Amino acid sequence: MIHHFPNFEIDEAQRELRAGGRVLRLQPRIFDLLVYLVRHRDRVVPKDELLDSVWPGVIVADGSLQRAVSLARGALASAGAPDAIRTFARHGYRFCAPSGEGDEDACPEFDGDALHRRVYEMHFAGQSREALDELEKVVAGQRAKGDHRAAAWACMLIGQLRLERRELALARGWHRHAARLLEESPAAVREQGYADLLGFRLAFFENEMTRALDAAERARAAGVACGDSSLEGLGLIGVGEANLMLGRTRQGLDALDEAGAAVVAGGMSTWATGLVYCGVIYCCMNRSDWNRASQWTDQFDRWGRDKGAVGYPGLCRLHRAQVLTIRGELGQAMDEINAVRESLVRSSPWAEGEVWRVTGDIHTASGDFEQARICYQQAAAFGIESGFEVALLKLLDGDASGAAIEMRRLIDAELWSCQTKRGQAWAQYAIASAQAGDPASARFALEKLADDPELVSTPALQLLVLTARAELELAEGRMAAAVSLFRSALASCLELDAPLPAAHTRCRLARVLTGMNQDSLAKSELKAAKDGFRKAGAPMAIERCERLFRKAKRDCPPGSPVQPMHL
């Protein structure tokens, strides 16, 4: 068979490369390599496939293959086709010279990374449906060419978009299809790594954390093996998230720190950097590490402005709304929610549930519990579990017994809303139990936290532990010790620049001091609490605080003996 090209031809039968009426001599192996690439010029040929086909049964160093390709290129360059053989980093080689029949696009490159960027740009522009249509055509086209690696890559992108749309059954199907295609390409280490990354996300959403961790570890290892820093960084985020969910706090934090270092080191794609940032912020939020979450959010904003980045800008603004809520800037927090709601819901429909949940948190902070309940119900309707937030509402609304029962149910069931914030869940359960007059359960919860101090290693969580200890002292009648601990908690609030927790602590302290017949100090704390709520724009919280204070005065009239206070 003779292969004709504009400046040269390859005669397989005569084993000759001819150009301008002359024969360009090639070593036998170099000629075999060239012919193999020409026969398979419709795709990228993996290095391992070339080694097995051109040097069957012979162990050949990778450098020898590179030298052979270089010699073939040299011969083609003398025939006027210096760029006929292209290298595809981490994939292999492809013969790309136009044919003699005038094919001007003999080597249309399949650029998986460019396709990934384009798909995410479309997704965040609200065009995920169009992106899916395009990807399905890519899968069909690459399968027709026999390029299973490229087809598998497109399958994984479809799976990711389906997962973003919360179409789990479809996401699983495309993930399995990608895995089946990759079975025919054992050398596709990078593609298999991204398939494992999708497998991690599926397992994570299905709350199968051991399987999620295994998949994330494989993705990270694949990134190291093929030199793909984006895959390595995303794998590390997965390792961190899964370990934190499994209660392995130190391993999880180590992985997150390493992922952050990978971002700083550079080499990651824009979309991957955005995902790493968002993953770190997400984990900080779940651990109540508000200071770190705030810093990472600001860092992401600066990076996004510099790069014009495509990442998860909507979700990061949602995170910012949560940080602003903790800071007591409720008006700004609601502005953030309103500004991001439409774009975020358009790009990721599942995120509408998250928008409702965070909106509920803002209403909770403002003291509007009725609106908060409505928001949490809406979040649940979109598949966002908000049982923990609803239990906290019960506690804040005076139903400590109901809150304690619900919190313990959620903890024992290892439901998502508690599993993502195990330290906070046990600390709040201790507070609820103590206020409900069940010091034994409160003590048990505090012992659980003492056994694994990493669960409450952030300042905000340590503040919750201080509050729980104060409530336990109060439940057991040690009023003076309780007051001392409440004052320590208040100092922590002020140090953390957390005005709303400070206002709630002052309100609680005012009621305790009333129970101890220390009216002057109680009124001072009540005034400071009301000032804090007023500054945060939480008038309903002021009303609630005053109502609880009046109840405390009725329960402990002047001259009455000091009694333990559960509420």
Short mmCIF file of C-alpha atoms in Angstrom, two decimals, residues 118-447:
data_model
loop_
_atom_site.label_atom_id
_atom_site.label_comp_id
_atom_site.label_asym_id
_atom_site.label_seq_id
_atom_site.Cartn_x
_atom_site.Cartn_y
_atom_site.Cartn_z
CA ARG A 118 -15.48 25.09 27.31
CA VAL A 119 -18.02 22.84 29.01
CA TYR A 120 -17.60 24.59 32.37
CA GLU A 121 -17.82 28.02 30.75
CA MET A 122 -21.12 26.96 29.18
CA HIS A 123 -22.28 25.42 32.46
CA PHE A 124 -21.71 28.57 34.49
CA ALA A 125 -23.37 30.62 31.78
CA GLY A 126 -26.50 28.54 32.31
CA GLN A 127 -26.01 26.50 29.14
CA SER A 128 -25.50 23.05 30.64
CA ARG A 129 -28.19 21.56 28.41
CA GLU A 130 -26.33 22.79 25.31
CA ALA A 131 -23.04 21.52 26.76
CA LEU A 132 -24.55 18.07 27.28
CA ASP A 133 -25.76 17.96 23.68
CA GLU A 134 -22.29 18.87 22.45
CA LEU A 135 -20.61 16.29 24.67
CA GLU A 136 -22.91 13.48 23.53
CA LYS A 137 -21.87 14.23 19.93
CA VAL A 138 -18.22 14.14 20.98
CA VAL A 139 -18.71 10.71 22.55
CA ALA A 140 -20.33 9.35 19.39
CA GLY A 141 -17.69 10.88 17.13
CA GLN A 142 -14.70 9.67 19.14
CA ARG A 143 -16.13 6.18 19.48
CA ALA A 144 -16.61 6.06 15.71
CA LYS A 145 -12.92 6.94 15.32
CA GLY A 146 -11.98 4.24 17.79
CA ASP A 147 -10.51 6.75 20.22
CA HIS A 148 -11.94 5.29 23.41
CA ARG A 149 -9.81 7.49 25.64
CA ALA A 150 -11.27 10.65 24.15
CA ALA A 151 -14.78 9.19 24.28
CA ALA A 152 -14.28 8.27 27.95
CA TRP A 153 -13.12 11.82 28.71
CA ALA A 154 -16.32 13.24 27.23
CA CYS A 155 -18.35 10.65 29.16
CA MET A 156 -16.80 11.84 32.41
CA LEU A 157 -17.68 15.44 31.62
CA ILE A 158 -21.27 14.39 30.96
CA GLY A 159 -21.27 12.55 34.29
CA GLN A 160 -20.02 15.66 36.09
CA LEU A 161 -22.71 17.87 34.56
CA ARG A 162 -25.40 15.31 35.33
CA LEU A 163 -24.20 15.26 38.92
CA GLU A 164 -24.33 19.07 39.06
CA ARG A 165 -27.96 18.77 37.97
CA ARG A 166 -28.55 16.16 40.70
CA GLU A 167 -29.38 13.53 38.08
CA LEU A 168 -27.57 10.81 40.02
CA ALA A 169 -28.81 7.83 38.01
CA LEU A 170 -27.64 9.43 34.76
CA ALA A 171 -24.32 10.45 36.32
CA ARG A 172 -23.73 6.86 37.46
CA GLY A 173 -24.55 5.56 33.99
CA TRP A 174 -22.06 7.82 32.24
CA HIS A 175 -19.43 7.04 34.88
CA ARG A 176 -19.84 3.31 34.22
CA HIS A 177 -19.72 3.90 30.45
CA ALA A 178 -16.44 5.83 30.82
CA ALA A 179 -15.01 3.01 32.96
CA ARG A 180 -15.96 0.43 30.33
CA LEU A 181 -14.30 2.44 27.55
CA LEU A 182 -11.15 2.81 29.64
CA GLU A 183 -10.93 -0.95 30.12
CA GLU A 184 -9.83 -1.03 26.48
CA SER A 185 -7.11 1.56 27.16
CA PRO A 186 -5.10 0.24 30.13
CA ALA A 187 -2.43 2.92 29.60
CA ALA A 188 -4.94 5.74 30.10
CA VAL A 189 -3.70 6.60 33.59
CA ARG A 190 -4.81 10.23 33.47
CA GLU A 191 -8.30 9.47 32.14
CA GLN A 192 -8.72 6.73 34.74
CA GLY A 193 -7.72 9.23 37.41
CA TYR A 194 -10.47 11.62 36.36
CA ALA A 195 -12.91 8.71 36.24
CA ASP A 196 -11.96 7.96 39.85
CA LEU A 197 -12.50 11.64 40.67
CA LEU A 198 -16.05 11.41 39.34
CA GLY A 199 -16.44 8.17 41.31
CA PHE A 200 -15.38 10.03 44.45
CA ARG A 201 -18.02 12.71 43.92
CA LEU A 202 -20.73 10.12 43.33
CA ALA A 203 -19.78 8.17 46.46
CA PHE A 204 -19.57 11.40 48.47
CA PHE A 205 -23.05 12.47 47.43
CA GLU A 206 -24.32 9.00 48.28
CA ASN A 207 -22.68 9.25 51.74
CA GLU A 208 -20.45 6.21 51.14
CA MET A 209 -17.32 7.73 52.60
CA THR A 210 -15.02 4.70 52.60
CA ARG A 211 -15.64 4.19 48.89
CA ALA A 212 -15.25 7.93 48.33
CA LEU A 213 -11.88 7.95 50.11
CA ASP A 214 -10.59 5.02 48.05
CA ALA A 215 -11.58 6.73 44.81
CA ALA A 216 -10.00 10.04 45.86
CA GLU A 217 -6.75 8.29 46.81
CA ARG A 218 -6.63 6.62 43.38
CA ALA A 219 -7.27 9.95 41.66
CA ARG A 220 -4.49 11.63 43.62
CA ALA A 221 -2.06 8.82 42.86
CA ALA A 222 -2.94 8.99 39.15
CA GLY A 223 -2.24 12.72 39.17
CA VAL A 224 1.20 12.10 40.64
CA ALA A 225 1.92 9.27 38.19
CA CYS A 226 1.06 11.24 35.05
CA GLY A 227 2.30 14.62 36.26
CA ASP A 228 -1.16 16.24 36.24
CA SER A 229 -1.13 18.76 39.10
CA SER A 230 -4.84 19.55 38.62
CA LEU A 231 -5.81 15.91 39.11
CA GLU A 232 -3.46 15.58 42.07
CA GLY A 233 -4.90 18.71 43.75
CA LEU A 234 -8.51 17.66 43.21
CA GLY A 235 -7.69 14.19 44.50
CA LEU A 236 -6.20 15.74 47.63
CA ILE A 237 -9.36 17.78 48.22
CA GLY A 238 -11.35 14.56 47.95
CA VAL A 239 -9.03 12.79 50.39
CA GLY A 240 -9.42 15.70 52.82
CA GLU A 241 -13.21 15.86 52.59
CA ALA A 242 -13.68 12.09 52.93
CA ASN A 243 -11.32 11.82 55.90
CA LEU A 244 -13.10 14.67 57.67
CA MET A 245 -16.44 12.95 57.10
CA LEU A 246 -14.98 9.73 58.51
CA GLY A 247 -13.83 11.56 61.64
CA ARG A 248 -10.13 11.40 60.71
CA THR A 249 -9.61 15.07 61.30
CA ARG A 250 -5.83 15.27 61.24
CA GLN A 251 -5.53 13.27 57.99
CA GLY A 252 -8.23 15.40 56.44
CA LEU A 253 -6.62 18.70 57.41
CA ASP A 254 -3.21 17.51 56.21
CA ALA A 255 -4.66 16.71 52.78
CA LEU A 256 -6.40 20.11 52.59
CA ASP A 257 -3.20 21.92 53.53
CA GLU A 258 -1.31 20.00 50.85
CA ALA A 259 -3.98 20.89 48.28
CA GLY A 260 -3.66 24.55 49.23
CA ALA A 261 0.10 24.33 48.80
CA ALA A 262 -0.42 22.76 45.37
CA VAL A 263 -2.46 25.80 44.33
CA VAL A 264 0.30 28.16 45.44
CA ALA A 265 2.92 26.05 43.67
CA GLY A 266 1.12 26.66 40.37
CA GLY A 267 0.58 24.38 37.40
CA MET A 268 -3.13 23.80 37.99
CA SER A 269 -5.71 24.65 35.38
CA THR A 270 -8.04 27.54 36.08
CA TRP A 271 -11.14 25.40 36.57
CA ALA A 272 -9.28 23.00 38.90
CA THR A 273 -7.91 25.86 41.00
CA GLY A 274 -11.45 27.16 41.45
CA LEU A 275 -12.63 23.74 42.61
CA VAL A 276 -9.74 23.38 45.05
CA TYR A 277 -10.43 26.79 46.56
CA CYS A 278 -14.11 25.99 46.90
CA GLY A 279 -13.36 22.59 48.45
CA VAL A 280 -11.11 24.11 51.10
CA ILE A 281 -13.69 26.81 51.91
CA TYR A 282 -16.43 24.19 52.16
CA CYS A 283 -14.42 22.16 54.67
CA CYS A 284 -13.55 25.27 56.70
CA MET A 285 -17.23 26.17 56.92
CA ASN A 286 -18.19 22.71 58.12
CA ARG A 287 -15.53 22.87 60.84
CA SER A 288 -16.72 26.32 61.96
CA ASP A 289 -13.27 27.63 61.09
CA TRP A 290 -14.73 31.02 60.22
CA ASN A 291 -11.49 32.95 60.18
CA ARG A 292 -9.84 30.52 57.77
CA ALA A 293 -12.98 30.32 55.64
CA SER A 294 -13.06 34.10 55.40
CA GLN A 295 -9.40 34.27 54.37
CA TRP A 296 -9.81 31.59 51.71
CA THR A 297 -12.94 33.29 50.38
CA ASP A 298 -11.09 36.60 50.06
CA GLN A 299 -8.15 34.81 48.41
CA PHE A 300 -10.49 33.15 45.92
CA ASP A 301 -12.09 36.50 45.09
CA ARG A 302 -8.72 38.10 44.39
CA TRP A 303 -7.60 35.18 42.28
CA GLY A 304 -10.87 35.17 40.34
CA ARG A 305 -10.59 38.88 39.57
CA ASP A 306 -7.00 38.46 38.39
CA LYS A 307 -7.68 35.43 36.21
CA GLY A 308 -11.21 36.03 35.04
CA ALA A 309 -11.64 32.61 36.54
CA VAL A 310 -14.22 29.96 35.90
CA GLY A 311 -14.62 28.06 39.15
CA TYR A 312 -17.54 28.15 41.52
CA PRO A 313 -17.98 31.91 41.99
CA GLY A 314 -21.65 31.53 42.93
CA LEU A 315 -20.95 29.04 45.68
CA CYS A 316 -18.11 31.15 47.02
CA ARG A 317 -20.48 34.10 47.31
CA LEU A 318 -22.82 31.79 49.16
CA HIS A 319 -19.95 31.00 51.52
CA ARG A 320 -19.35 34.72 51.93
CA ALA A 321 -22.98 35.18 52.95
CA GLN A 322 -22.44 32.61 55.71
CA VAL A 323 -19.28 34.37 56.90
CA LEU A 324 -21.09 37.72 56.92
CA THR A 325 -23.88 36.15 58.97
CA ILE A 326 -21.41 35.04 61.64
CA ARG A 327 -19.87 38.51 61.62
CA GLY A 328 -23.31 39.97 62.32
CA GLU A 329 -23.55 41.76 58.97
CA LEU A 330 -27.00 40.36 58.20
CA GLY A 331 -28.04 43.00 55.68
CA GLN A 332 -24.93 42.42 53.58
CA ALA A 333 -25.38 38.66 53.91
CA MET A 334 -28.90 38.89 52.48
CA ASP A 335 -27.63 41.15 49.68
CA GLU A 336 -25.10 38.47 48.74
CA ILE A 337 -27.83 35.83 48.63
CA ASN A 338 -30.07 37.96 46.45
CA ALA A 339 -27.20 38.85 44.12
CA VAL A 340 -26.12 35.26 43.54
CA ARG A 341 -29.43 33.40 43.66
CA GLU A 342 -30.36 33.61 39.98
CA SER A 343 -26.94 32.86 38.48
CA LEU A 344 -26.20 30.06 40.92
CA VAL A 345 -29.52 28.34 40.41
CA ARG A 346 -29.13 28.66 36.63
CA SER A 347 -25.71 26.97 36.61
CA SER A 348 -26.36 24.35 39.32
CA PRO A 349 -30.06 23.69 39.99
CA TRP A 350 -29.21 21.65 43.09
CA ALA A 351 -27.71 24.78 44.62
CA GLU A 352 -31.15 26.31 45.02
CA GLY A 353 -31.53 24.14 48.11
CA GLU A 354 -28.25 25.52 49.48
CA VAL A 355 -29.48 29.05 48.81
CA TRP A 356 -32.62 28.33 50.85
CA ARG A 357 -30.57 26.79 53.67
CA VAL A 358 -28.22 29.77 53.97
CA THR A 359 -31.18 32.15 53.76
CA GLY A 360 -32.65 30.21 56.67
CA ASP A 361 -29.43 30.72 58.61
CA ILE A 362 -29.69 34.47 58.09
CA HIS A 363 -33.29 34.51 59.33
CA THR A 364 -32.27 32.39 62.33
CA ALA A 365 -29.55 34.89 63.18
CA SER A 366 -32.02 37.76 62.87
CA GLY A 367 -34.47 36.01 65.23
CA ASP A 368 -37.15 35.42 62.58
CA PHE A 369 -37.60 31.73 63.35
CA GLU A 370 -40.82 31.35 61.38
CA GLN A 371 -39.17 32.48 58.15
CA ALA A 372 -36.16 30.33 58.99
CA ARG A 373 -38.37 27.23 59.26
CA ILE A 374 -39.96 28.00 55.91
CA CYS A 375 -36.51 28.33 54.31
CA TYR A 376 -35.30 25.04 55.79
CA GLN A 377 -38.44 23.32 54.50
CA GLN A 378 -37.71 24.71 51.03
CA ALA A 379 -34.12 23.49 51.29
CA ALA A 380 -35.36 20.00 52.17
CA ALA A 381 -37.70 20.10 49.16
CA PHE A 382 -34.60 20.51 46.97
CA GLY A 383 -32.84 17.59 48.64
CA ILE A 384 -30.68 19.57 51.10
CA GLU A 385 -30.79 17.93 54.50
CA SER A 386 -31.32 20.64 57.11
CA GLY A 387 -32.27 18.58 60.14
CA PHE A 388 -29.41 19.97 62.21
CA GLU A 389 -30.47 23.55 61.53
CA VAL A 390 -34.10 22.74 62.45
CA ALA A 391 -32.95 21.16 65.72
CA LEU A 392 -30.94 24.29 66.52
CA LEU A 393 -34.06 26.36 65.91
CA LYS A 394 -35.87 24.33 68.55
CA LEU A 395 -33.09 25.02 71.02
CA LEU A 396 -33.09 28.75 70.31
CA ASP A 397 -36.89 28.84 70.50
CA GLY A 398 -36.92 27.37 74.01
CA ASP A 399 -37.59 23.69 73.26
CA ALA A 400 -34.36 22.30 74.69
CA SER A 401 -35.78 18.79 75.26
CA GLY A 402 -37.08 18.57 71.70
CA ALA A 403 -33.78 19.87 70.34
CA ALA A 404 -31.74 17.35 72.36
CA ILE A 405 -33.89 14.42 71.19
CA GLU A 406 -33.66 15.48 67.55
CA MET A 407 -29.92 16.14 67.70
CA ARG A 408 -29.19 12.75 69.21
CA ARG A 409 -31.32 11.07 66.56
CA LEU A 410 -29.38 12.81 63.81
CA ILE A 411 -26.02 12.00 65.39
CA ASP A 412 -26.85 8.31 65.90
CA ALA A 413 -28.22 8.00 62.36
CA GLU A 414 -24.99 9.57 61.02
CA LEU A 415 -27.08 11.79 58.80
CA TRP A 416 -25.36 14.25 56.51
CA SER A 417 -26.32 17.37 58.45
CA CYS A 418 -24.45 16.08 61.51
CA GLN A 419 -21.75 14.04 59.81
CA THR A 420 -20.35 17.11 58.06
CA LYS A 421 -20.00 18.92 61.38
CA ARG A 422 -19.60 16.23 64.00
CA GLY A 423 -17.82 18.44 66.55
CA GLN A 424 -20.48 21.14 66.38
CA ALA A 425 -23.24 18.53 66.61
CA TRP A 426 -21.91 16.97 69.83
CA ALA A 427 -21.28 20.39 71.39
CA GLN A 428 -24.77 21.65 70.59
CA TYR A 429 -26.23 18.37 71.85
CA ALA A 430 -24.40 18.93 75.14
CA ILE A 431 -25.85 22.46 75.37
CA ALA A 432 -29.38 21.25 74.58
CA SER A 433 -29.16 18.35 77.05
CA ALA A 434 -27.92 20.59 79.86
CA GLN A 435 -30.65 23.16 79.23
CA ALA A 436 -33.21 20.33 79.19
CA GLY A 437 -32.09 19.22 82.66
CA ASP A 438 -30.20 16.13 81.49
CA PRO A 439 -26.63 16.68 82.77
CA ALA A 440 -25.69 13.03 82.24
CA SER A 441 -26.22 13.32 78.47
CA ALA A 442 -24.43 16.66 78.40
CA ARG A 443 -21.45 15.15 80.21
CA PHE A 444 -21.43 12.18 77.83
CA ALA A 445 -21.29 14.51 74.81
CA LEU A 446 -18.44 16.52 76.31
CA GLU A 447 -16.54 13.30 77.00
#
